[in-house]
PDB file of C-alpha atoms in Angstrom:
ATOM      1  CA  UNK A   1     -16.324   4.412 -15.038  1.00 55.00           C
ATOM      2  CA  UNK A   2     -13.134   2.662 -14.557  1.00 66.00           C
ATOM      3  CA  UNK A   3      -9.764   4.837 -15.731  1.00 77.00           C
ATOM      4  CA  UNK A   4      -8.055   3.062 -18.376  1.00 88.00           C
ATOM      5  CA  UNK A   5      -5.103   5.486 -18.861  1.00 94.00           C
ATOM      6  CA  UNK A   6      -1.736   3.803 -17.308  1.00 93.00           C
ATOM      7  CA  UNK A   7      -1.759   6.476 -14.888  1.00 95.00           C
ATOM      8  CA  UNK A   8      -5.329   4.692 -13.727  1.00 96.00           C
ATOM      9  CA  UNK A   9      -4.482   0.823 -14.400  1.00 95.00           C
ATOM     10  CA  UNK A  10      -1.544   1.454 -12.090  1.00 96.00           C
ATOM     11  CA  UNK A  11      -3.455   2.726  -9.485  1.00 96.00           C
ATOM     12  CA  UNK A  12      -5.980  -0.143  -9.783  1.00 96.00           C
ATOM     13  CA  UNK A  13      -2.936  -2.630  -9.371  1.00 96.00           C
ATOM     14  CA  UNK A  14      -1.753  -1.187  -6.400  1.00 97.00           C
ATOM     15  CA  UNK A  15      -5.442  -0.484  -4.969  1.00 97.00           C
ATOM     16  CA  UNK A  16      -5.849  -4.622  -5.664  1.00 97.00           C
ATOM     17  CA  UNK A  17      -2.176  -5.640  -4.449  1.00 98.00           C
ATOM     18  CA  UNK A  18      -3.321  -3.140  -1.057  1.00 98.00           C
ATOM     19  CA  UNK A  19      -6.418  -5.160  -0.525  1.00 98.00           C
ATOM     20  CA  UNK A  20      -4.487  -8.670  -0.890  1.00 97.00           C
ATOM     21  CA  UNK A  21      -1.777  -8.025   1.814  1.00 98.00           C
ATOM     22  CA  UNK A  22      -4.458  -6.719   3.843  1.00 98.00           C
ATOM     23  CA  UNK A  23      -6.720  -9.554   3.666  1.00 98.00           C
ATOM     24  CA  UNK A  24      -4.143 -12.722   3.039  1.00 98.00           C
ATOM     25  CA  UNK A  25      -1.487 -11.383   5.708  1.00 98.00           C
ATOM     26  CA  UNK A  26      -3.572 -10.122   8.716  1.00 98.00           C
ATOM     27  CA  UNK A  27      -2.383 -12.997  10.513  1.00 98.00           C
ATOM     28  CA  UNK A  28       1.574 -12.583   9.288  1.00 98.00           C
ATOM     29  CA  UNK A  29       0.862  -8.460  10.279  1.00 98.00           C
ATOM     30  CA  UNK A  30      -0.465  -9.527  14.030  1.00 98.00           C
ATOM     31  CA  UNK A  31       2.292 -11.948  14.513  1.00 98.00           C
ATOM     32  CA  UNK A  32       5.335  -9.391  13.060  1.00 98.00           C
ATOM     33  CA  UNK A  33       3.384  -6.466  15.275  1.00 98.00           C
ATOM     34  CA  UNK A  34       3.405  -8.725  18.010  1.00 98.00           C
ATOM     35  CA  UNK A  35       7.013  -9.604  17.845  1.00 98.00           C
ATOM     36  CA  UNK A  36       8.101  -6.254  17.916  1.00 98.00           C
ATOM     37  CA  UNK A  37       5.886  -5.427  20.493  1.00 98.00           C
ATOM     38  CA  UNK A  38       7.334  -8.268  22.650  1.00 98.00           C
ATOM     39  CA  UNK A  39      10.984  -6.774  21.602  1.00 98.00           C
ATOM     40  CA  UNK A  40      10.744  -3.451  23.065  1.00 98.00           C
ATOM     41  CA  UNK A  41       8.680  -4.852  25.841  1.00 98.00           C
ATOM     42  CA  UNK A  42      11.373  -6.553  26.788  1.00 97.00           C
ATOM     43  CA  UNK A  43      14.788  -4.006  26.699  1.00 97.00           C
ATOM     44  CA  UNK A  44      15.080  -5.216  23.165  1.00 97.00           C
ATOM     45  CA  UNK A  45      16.336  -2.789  20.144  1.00 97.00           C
ATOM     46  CA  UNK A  46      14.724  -2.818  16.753  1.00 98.00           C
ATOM     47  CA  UNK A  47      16.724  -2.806  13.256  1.00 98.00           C
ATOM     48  CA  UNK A  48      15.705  -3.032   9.688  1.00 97.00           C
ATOM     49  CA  UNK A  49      17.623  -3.750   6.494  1.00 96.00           C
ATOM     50  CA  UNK A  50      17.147  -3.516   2.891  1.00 94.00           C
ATOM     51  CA  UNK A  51      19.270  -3.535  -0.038  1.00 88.00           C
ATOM     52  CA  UNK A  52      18.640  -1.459  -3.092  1.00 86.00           C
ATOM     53  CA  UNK A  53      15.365  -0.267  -3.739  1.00 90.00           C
ATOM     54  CA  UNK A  54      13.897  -2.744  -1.008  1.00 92.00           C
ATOM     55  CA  UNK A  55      15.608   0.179   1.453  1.00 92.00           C
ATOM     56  CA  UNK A  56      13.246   2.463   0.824  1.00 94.00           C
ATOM     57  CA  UNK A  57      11.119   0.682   2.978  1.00 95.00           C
ATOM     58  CA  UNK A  58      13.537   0.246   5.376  1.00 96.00           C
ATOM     59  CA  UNK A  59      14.135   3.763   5.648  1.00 95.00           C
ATOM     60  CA  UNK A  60      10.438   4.584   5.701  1.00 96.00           C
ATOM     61  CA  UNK A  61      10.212   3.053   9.411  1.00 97.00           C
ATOM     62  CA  UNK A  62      13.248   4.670  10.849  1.00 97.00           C
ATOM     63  CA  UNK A  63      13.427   8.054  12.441  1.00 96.00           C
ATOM     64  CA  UNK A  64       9.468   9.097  11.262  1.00 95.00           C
ATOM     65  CA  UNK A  65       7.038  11.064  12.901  1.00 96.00           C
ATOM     66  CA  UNK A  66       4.180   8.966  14.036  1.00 97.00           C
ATOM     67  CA  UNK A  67       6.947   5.527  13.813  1.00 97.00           C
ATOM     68  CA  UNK A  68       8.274   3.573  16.739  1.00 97.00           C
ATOM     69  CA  UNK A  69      11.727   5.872  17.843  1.00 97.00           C
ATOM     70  CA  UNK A  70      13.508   2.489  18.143  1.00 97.00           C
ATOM     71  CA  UNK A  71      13.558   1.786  14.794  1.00 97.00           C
ATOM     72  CA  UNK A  72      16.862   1.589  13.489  1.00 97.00           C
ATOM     73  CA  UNK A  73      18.598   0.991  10.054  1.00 96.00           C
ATOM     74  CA  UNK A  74      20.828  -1.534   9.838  1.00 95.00           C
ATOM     75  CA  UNK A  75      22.975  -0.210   7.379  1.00 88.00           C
ATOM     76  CA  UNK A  76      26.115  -2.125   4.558  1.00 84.00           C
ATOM     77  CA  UNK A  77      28.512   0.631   2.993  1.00 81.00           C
ATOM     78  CA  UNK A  78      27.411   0.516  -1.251  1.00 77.00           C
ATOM     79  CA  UNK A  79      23.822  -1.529  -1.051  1.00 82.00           C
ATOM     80  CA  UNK A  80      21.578   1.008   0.962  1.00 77.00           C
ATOM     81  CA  UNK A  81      19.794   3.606  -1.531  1.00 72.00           C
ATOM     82  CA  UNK A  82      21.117   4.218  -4.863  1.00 72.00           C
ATOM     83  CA  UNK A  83      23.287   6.547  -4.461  1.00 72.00           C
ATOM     84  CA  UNK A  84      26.310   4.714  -4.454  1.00 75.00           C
ATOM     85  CA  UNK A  85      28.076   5.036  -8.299  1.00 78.00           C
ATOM     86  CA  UNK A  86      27.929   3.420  -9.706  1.00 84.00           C
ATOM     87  CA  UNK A  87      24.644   2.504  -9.147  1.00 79.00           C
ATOM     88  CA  UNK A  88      24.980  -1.267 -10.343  1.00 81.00           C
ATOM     89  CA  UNK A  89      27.777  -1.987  -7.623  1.00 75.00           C
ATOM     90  CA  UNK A  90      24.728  -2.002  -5.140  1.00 76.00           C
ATOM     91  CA  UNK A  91      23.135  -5.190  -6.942  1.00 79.00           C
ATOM     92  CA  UNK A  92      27.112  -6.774  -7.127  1.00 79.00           C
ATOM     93  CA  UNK A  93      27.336  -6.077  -3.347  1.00 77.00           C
ATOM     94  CA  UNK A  94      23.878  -8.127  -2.755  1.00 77.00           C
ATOM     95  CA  UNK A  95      25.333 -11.152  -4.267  1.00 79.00           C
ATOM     96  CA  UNK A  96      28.434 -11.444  -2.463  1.00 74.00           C
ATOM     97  CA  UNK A  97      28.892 -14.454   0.254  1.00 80.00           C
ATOM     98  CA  UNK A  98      30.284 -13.127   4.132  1.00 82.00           C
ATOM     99  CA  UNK A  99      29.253 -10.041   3.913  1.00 86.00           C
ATOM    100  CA  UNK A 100      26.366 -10.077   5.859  1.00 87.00           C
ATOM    101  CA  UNK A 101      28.126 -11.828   8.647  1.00 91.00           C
ATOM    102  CA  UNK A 102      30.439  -9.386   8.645  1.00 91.00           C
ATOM    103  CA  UNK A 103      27.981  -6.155   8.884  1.00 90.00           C
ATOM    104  CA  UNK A 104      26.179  -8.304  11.685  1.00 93.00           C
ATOM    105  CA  UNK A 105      29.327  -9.039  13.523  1.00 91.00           C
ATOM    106  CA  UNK A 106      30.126  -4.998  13.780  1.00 91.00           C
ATOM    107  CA  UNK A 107      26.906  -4.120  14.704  1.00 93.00           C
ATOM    108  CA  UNK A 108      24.855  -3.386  17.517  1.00 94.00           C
ATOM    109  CA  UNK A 109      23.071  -5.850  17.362  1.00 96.00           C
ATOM    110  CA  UNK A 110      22.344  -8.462  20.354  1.00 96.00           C
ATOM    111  CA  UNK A 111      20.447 -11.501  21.261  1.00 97.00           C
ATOM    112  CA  UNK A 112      16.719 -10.597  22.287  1.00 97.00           C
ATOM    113  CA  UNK A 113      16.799  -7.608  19.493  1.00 98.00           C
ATOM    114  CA  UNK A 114      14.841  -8.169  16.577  1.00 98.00           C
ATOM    115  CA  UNK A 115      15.481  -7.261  12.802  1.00 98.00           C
ATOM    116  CA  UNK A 116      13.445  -6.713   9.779  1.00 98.00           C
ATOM    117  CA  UNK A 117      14.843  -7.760   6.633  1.00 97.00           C
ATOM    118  CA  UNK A 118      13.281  -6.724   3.299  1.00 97.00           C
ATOM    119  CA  UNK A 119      14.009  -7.863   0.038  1.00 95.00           C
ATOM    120  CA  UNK A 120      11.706  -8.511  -2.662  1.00 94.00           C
ATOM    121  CA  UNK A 121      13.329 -11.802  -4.380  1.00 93.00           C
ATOM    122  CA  UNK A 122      14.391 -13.173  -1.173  1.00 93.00           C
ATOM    123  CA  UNK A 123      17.637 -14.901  -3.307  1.00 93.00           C
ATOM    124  CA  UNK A 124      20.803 -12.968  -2.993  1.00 91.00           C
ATOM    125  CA  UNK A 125      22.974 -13.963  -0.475  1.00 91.00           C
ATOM    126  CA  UNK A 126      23.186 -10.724   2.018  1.00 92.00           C
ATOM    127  CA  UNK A 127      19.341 -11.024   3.145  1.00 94.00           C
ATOM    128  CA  UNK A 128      19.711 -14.960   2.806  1.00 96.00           C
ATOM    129  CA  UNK A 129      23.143 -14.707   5.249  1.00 95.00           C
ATOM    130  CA  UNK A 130      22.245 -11.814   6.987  1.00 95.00           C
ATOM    131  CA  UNK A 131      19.056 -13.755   8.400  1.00 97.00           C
ATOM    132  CA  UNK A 132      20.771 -17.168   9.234  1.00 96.00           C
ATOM    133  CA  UNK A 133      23.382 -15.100  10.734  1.00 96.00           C
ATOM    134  CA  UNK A 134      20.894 -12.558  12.812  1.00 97.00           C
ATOM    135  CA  UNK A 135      19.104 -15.877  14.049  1.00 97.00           C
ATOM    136  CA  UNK A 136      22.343 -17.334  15.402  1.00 96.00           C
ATOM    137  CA  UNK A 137      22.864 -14.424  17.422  1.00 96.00           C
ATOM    138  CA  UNK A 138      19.675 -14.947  18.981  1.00 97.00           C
ATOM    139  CA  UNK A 139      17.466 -11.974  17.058  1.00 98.00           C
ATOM    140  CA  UNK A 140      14.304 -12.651  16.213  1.00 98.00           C
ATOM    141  CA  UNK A 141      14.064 -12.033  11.881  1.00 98.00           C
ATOM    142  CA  UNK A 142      11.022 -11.098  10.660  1.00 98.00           C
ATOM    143  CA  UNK A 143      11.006 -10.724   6.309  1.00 98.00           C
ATOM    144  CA  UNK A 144       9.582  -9.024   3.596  1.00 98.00           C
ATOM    145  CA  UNK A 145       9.680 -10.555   0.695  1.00 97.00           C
ATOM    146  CA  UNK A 146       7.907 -11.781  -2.877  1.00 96.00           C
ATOM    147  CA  UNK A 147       7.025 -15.449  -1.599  1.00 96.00           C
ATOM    148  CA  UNK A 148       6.633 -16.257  -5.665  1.00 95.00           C
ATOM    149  CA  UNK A 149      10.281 -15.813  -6.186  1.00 94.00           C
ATOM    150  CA  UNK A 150      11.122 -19.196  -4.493  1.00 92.00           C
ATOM    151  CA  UNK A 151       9.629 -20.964  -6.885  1.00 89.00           C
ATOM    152  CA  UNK A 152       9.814 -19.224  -9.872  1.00 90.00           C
ATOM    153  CA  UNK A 153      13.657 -18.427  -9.604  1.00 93.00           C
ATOM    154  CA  UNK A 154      17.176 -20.444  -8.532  1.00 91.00           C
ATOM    155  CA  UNK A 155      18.951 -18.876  -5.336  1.00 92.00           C
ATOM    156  CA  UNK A 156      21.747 -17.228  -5.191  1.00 90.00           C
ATOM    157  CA  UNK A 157      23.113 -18.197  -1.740  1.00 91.00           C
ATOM    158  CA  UNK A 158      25.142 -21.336  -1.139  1.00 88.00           C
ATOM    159  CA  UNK A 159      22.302 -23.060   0.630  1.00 93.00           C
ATOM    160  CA  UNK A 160      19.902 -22.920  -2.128  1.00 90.00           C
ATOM    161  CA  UNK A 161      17.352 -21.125   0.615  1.00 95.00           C
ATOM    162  CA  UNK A 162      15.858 -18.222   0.092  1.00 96.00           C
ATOM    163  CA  UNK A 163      14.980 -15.174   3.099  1.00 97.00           C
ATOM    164  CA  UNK A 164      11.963 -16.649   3.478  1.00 97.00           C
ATOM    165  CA  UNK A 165      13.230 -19.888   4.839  1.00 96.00           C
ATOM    166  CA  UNK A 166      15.034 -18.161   7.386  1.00 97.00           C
ATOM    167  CA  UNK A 167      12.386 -16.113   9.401  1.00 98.00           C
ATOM    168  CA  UNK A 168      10.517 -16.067  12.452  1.00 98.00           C
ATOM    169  CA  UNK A 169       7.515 -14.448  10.411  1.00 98.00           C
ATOM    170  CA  UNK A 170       7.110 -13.508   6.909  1.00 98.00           C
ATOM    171  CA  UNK A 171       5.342 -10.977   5.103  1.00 98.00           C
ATOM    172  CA  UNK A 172       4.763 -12.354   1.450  1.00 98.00           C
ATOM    173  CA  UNK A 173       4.092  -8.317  -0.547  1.00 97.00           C
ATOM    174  CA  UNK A 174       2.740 -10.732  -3.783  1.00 97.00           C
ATOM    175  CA  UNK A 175       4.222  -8.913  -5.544  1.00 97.00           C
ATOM    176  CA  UNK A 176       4.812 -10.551  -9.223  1.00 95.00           C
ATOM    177  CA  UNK A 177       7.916 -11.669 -10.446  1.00 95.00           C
ATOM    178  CA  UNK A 178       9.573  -8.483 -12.344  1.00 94.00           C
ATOM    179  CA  UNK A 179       8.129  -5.875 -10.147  1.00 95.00           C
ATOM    180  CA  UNK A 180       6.462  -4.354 -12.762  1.00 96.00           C
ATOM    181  CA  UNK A 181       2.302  -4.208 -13.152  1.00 96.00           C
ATOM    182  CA  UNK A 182       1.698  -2.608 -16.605  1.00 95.00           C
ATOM    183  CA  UNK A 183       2.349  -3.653 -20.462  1.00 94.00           C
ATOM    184  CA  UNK A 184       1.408  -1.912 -23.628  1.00 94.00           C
ATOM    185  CA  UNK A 185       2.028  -3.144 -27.266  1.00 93.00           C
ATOM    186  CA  UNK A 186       3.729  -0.349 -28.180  1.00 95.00           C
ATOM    187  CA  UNK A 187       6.634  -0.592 -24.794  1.00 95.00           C
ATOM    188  CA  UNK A 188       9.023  -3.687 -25.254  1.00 96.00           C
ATOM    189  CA  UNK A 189       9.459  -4.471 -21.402  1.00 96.00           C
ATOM    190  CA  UNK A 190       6.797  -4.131 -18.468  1.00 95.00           C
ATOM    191  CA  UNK A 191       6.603  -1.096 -16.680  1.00 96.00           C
ATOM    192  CA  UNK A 192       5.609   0.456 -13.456  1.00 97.00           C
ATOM    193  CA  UNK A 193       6.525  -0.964 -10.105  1.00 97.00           C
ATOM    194  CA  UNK A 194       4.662  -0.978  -7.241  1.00 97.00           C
ATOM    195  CA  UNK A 195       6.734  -3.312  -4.586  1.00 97.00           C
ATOM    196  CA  UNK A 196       7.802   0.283  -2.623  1.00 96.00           C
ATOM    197  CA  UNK A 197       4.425   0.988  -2.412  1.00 97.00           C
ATOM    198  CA  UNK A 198       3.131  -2.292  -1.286  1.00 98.00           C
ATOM    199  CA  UNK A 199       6.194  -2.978   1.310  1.00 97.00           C
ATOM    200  CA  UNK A 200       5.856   0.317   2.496  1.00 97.00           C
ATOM    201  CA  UNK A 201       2.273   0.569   3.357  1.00 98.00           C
ATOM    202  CA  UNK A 202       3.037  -3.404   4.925  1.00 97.00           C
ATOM    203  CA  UNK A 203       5.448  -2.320   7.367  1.00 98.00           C
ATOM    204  CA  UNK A 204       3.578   0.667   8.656  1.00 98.00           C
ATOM    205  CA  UNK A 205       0.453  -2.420   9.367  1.00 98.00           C
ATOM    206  CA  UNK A 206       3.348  -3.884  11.036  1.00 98.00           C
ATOM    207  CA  UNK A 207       4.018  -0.559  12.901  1.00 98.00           C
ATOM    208  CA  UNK A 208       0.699   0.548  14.135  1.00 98.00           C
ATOM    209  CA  UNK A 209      -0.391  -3.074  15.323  1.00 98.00           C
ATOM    210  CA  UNK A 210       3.017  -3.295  17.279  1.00 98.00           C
ATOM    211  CA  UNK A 211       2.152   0.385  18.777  1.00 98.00           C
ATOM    212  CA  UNK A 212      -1.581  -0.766  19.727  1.00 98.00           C
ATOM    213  CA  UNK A 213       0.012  -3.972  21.270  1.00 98.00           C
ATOM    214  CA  UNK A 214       2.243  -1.854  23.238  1.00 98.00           C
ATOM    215  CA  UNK A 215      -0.722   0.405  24.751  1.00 98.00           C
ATOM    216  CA  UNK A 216      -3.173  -2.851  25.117  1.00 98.00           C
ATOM    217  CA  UNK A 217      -0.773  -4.178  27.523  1.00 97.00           C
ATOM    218  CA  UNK A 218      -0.366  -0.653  29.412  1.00 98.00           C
ATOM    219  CA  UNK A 219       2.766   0.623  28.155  1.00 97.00           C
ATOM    220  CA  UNK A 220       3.162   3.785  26.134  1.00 97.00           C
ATOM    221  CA  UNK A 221       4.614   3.044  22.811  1.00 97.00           C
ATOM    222  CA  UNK A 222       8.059   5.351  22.049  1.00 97.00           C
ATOM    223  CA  UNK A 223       6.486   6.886  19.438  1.00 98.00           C
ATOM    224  CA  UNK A 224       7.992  10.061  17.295  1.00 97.00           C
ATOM    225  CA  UNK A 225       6.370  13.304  16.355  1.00 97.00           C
ATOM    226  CA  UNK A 226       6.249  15.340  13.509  1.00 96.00           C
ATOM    227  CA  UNK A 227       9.134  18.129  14.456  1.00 92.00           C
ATOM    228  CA  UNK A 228       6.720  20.460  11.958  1.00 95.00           C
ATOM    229  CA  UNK A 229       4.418  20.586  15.225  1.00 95.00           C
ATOM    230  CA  UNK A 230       4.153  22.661  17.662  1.00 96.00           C
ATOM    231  CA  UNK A 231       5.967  20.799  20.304  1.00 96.00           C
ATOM    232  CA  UNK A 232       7.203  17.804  18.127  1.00 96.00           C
ATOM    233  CA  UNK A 233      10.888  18.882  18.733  1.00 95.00           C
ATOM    234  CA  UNK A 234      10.443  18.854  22.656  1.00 96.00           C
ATOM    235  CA  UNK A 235       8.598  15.596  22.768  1.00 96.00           C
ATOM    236  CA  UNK A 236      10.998  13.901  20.542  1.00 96.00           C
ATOM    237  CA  UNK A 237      13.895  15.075  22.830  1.00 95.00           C
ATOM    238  CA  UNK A 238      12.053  13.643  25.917  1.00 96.00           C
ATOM    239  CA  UNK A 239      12.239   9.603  23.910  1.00 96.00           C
ATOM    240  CA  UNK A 240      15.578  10.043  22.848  1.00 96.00           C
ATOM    241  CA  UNK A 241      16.976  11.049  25.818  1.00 95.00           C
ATOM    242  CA  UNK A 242      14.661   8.350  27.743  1.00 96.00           C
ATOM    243  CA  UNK A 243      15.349   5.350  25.226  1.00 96.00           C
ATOM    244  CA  UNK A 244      19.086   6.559  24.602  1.00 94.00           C
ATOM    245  CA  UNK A 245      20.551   3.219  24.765  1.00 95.00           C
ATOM    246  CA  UNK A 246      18.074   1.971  22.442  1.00 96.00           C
ATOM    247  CA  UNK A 247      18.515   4.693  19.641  1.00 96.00           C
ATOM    248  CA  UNK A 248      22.018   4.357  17.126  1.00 95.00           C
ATOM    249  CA  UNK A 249      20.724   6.834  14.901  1.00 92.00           C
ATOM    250  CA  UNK A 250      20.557   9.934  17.193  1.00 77.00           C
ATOM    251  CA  UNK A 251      23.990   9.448  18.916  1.00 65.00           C
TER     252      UNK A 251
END
């Protein structure tokens, strides 16, 4: 008997939204896997960016046990997390032209490194910039994004492009325009978001696919472990110290 209770409708939105991206983007997954398989295959670094709530699942890849150790968050003082105040500055920041240039100027990053950039409209300028910047550098850009936006909403970078525009592969999450599944009669706005949990669980298929890539072609994937193991803490020294050059957040 299905659960009608919000609690249960918003479950059955996210269960549905799950099965979409995992049956409309298996080939967007492979290719984004793929990419950053070919990236660390190569001597290449691995970043990822997100502004706002869209960092969460940025953050989600970086540093985790069981998650490629050469993850690493690209990071722009006041738009990362919420926890700047106040918290609306974040959202200002998002919408200002240079600034991603600038971040990507004073950065690690380097031609043949590849970055992930996630943000659910795909219309402020910093994601817009910060992939037509990353691209000029020579990284490779893959994006996470809602591909609806684009034609649903105006942009709000110079170009009139959105992130999507601006990739080497996209991930479209589907998610709807709002970011929010439920409505009730008696609540004047729609309610419950599930793009974190949808963006989230994308990136991880774009994680484990670029792992198995890695061992299909013989080499071990720098993977993390859970330093709540026995062991975890030892192993985890032995890929920092042997990717060192690779790793910005442990140094």
């Amino acid at each position: 008997m299905s659960d009608r209770t919000p609690a249960g409708q918003f479950f059955d939105a996210a269960i549905t939204l799950l099965q979409r991206v995992r049956d409309e983007e298996a080939e967007p997954v492979r290719a984004a896997g793929t990419l950053l398989a070919d990236t660390v295959a190569d001597g290449g670094r691995l970043f990822a960016f997100g502004a706002g709530h869209s960092s969460l699942a940025a953050q989600d890849v970086v540093y985790r046990a069981g998650g490629l150790a050469l993850m690493n968050l690209l990071t722009v003082p006041g738009v990362v997390g919420v926890d700047v105040m106040p918290a609306t500055l974040g959202s200002a920041l998002e919408r200002v032209d240079g600034l991603a240039s600038v971040v990507l100027e004073t950065s690690p990053l380097r031609s043949g490194d590849a970055l992930v950039i996630i943000s659910l409209s795909g219309r402020n300028a910093l994601p817009v910039e910060m992939a037509m910047k990353a691209r000029s550098l020579g990284v490779r850009v893959i994006g996470v994004t809602s591909v609806a936006y684009a034609s649903e909403t105006t942009s709000r970078h110079v170009s009139g492009t959105y992130l999507k525009d601006h990739c080497d592969v996209v991930l479209d999450s589907k998610i709807a325009i709002g970011d929010a599944e439920l409505t009730l009669d008696t609540i004047p706005a729609p309610f419950a978001p599930a793009s974190t949990a949808v963006t989230t669980a994308l990136l991880q298929a774009v994680m484990a696919t670029a792992a198995a890539t890695l061992a299909d072609r013989g080499i071990e994937p720098p993977l993390l472990r859970s330093g709540n193991v026995d062991g975890g803490h030892e192993w985890n020294g032995r890929v920092f110290e042997e990717y060192r050059d690779r790793i910005f957040y442990q140094y």
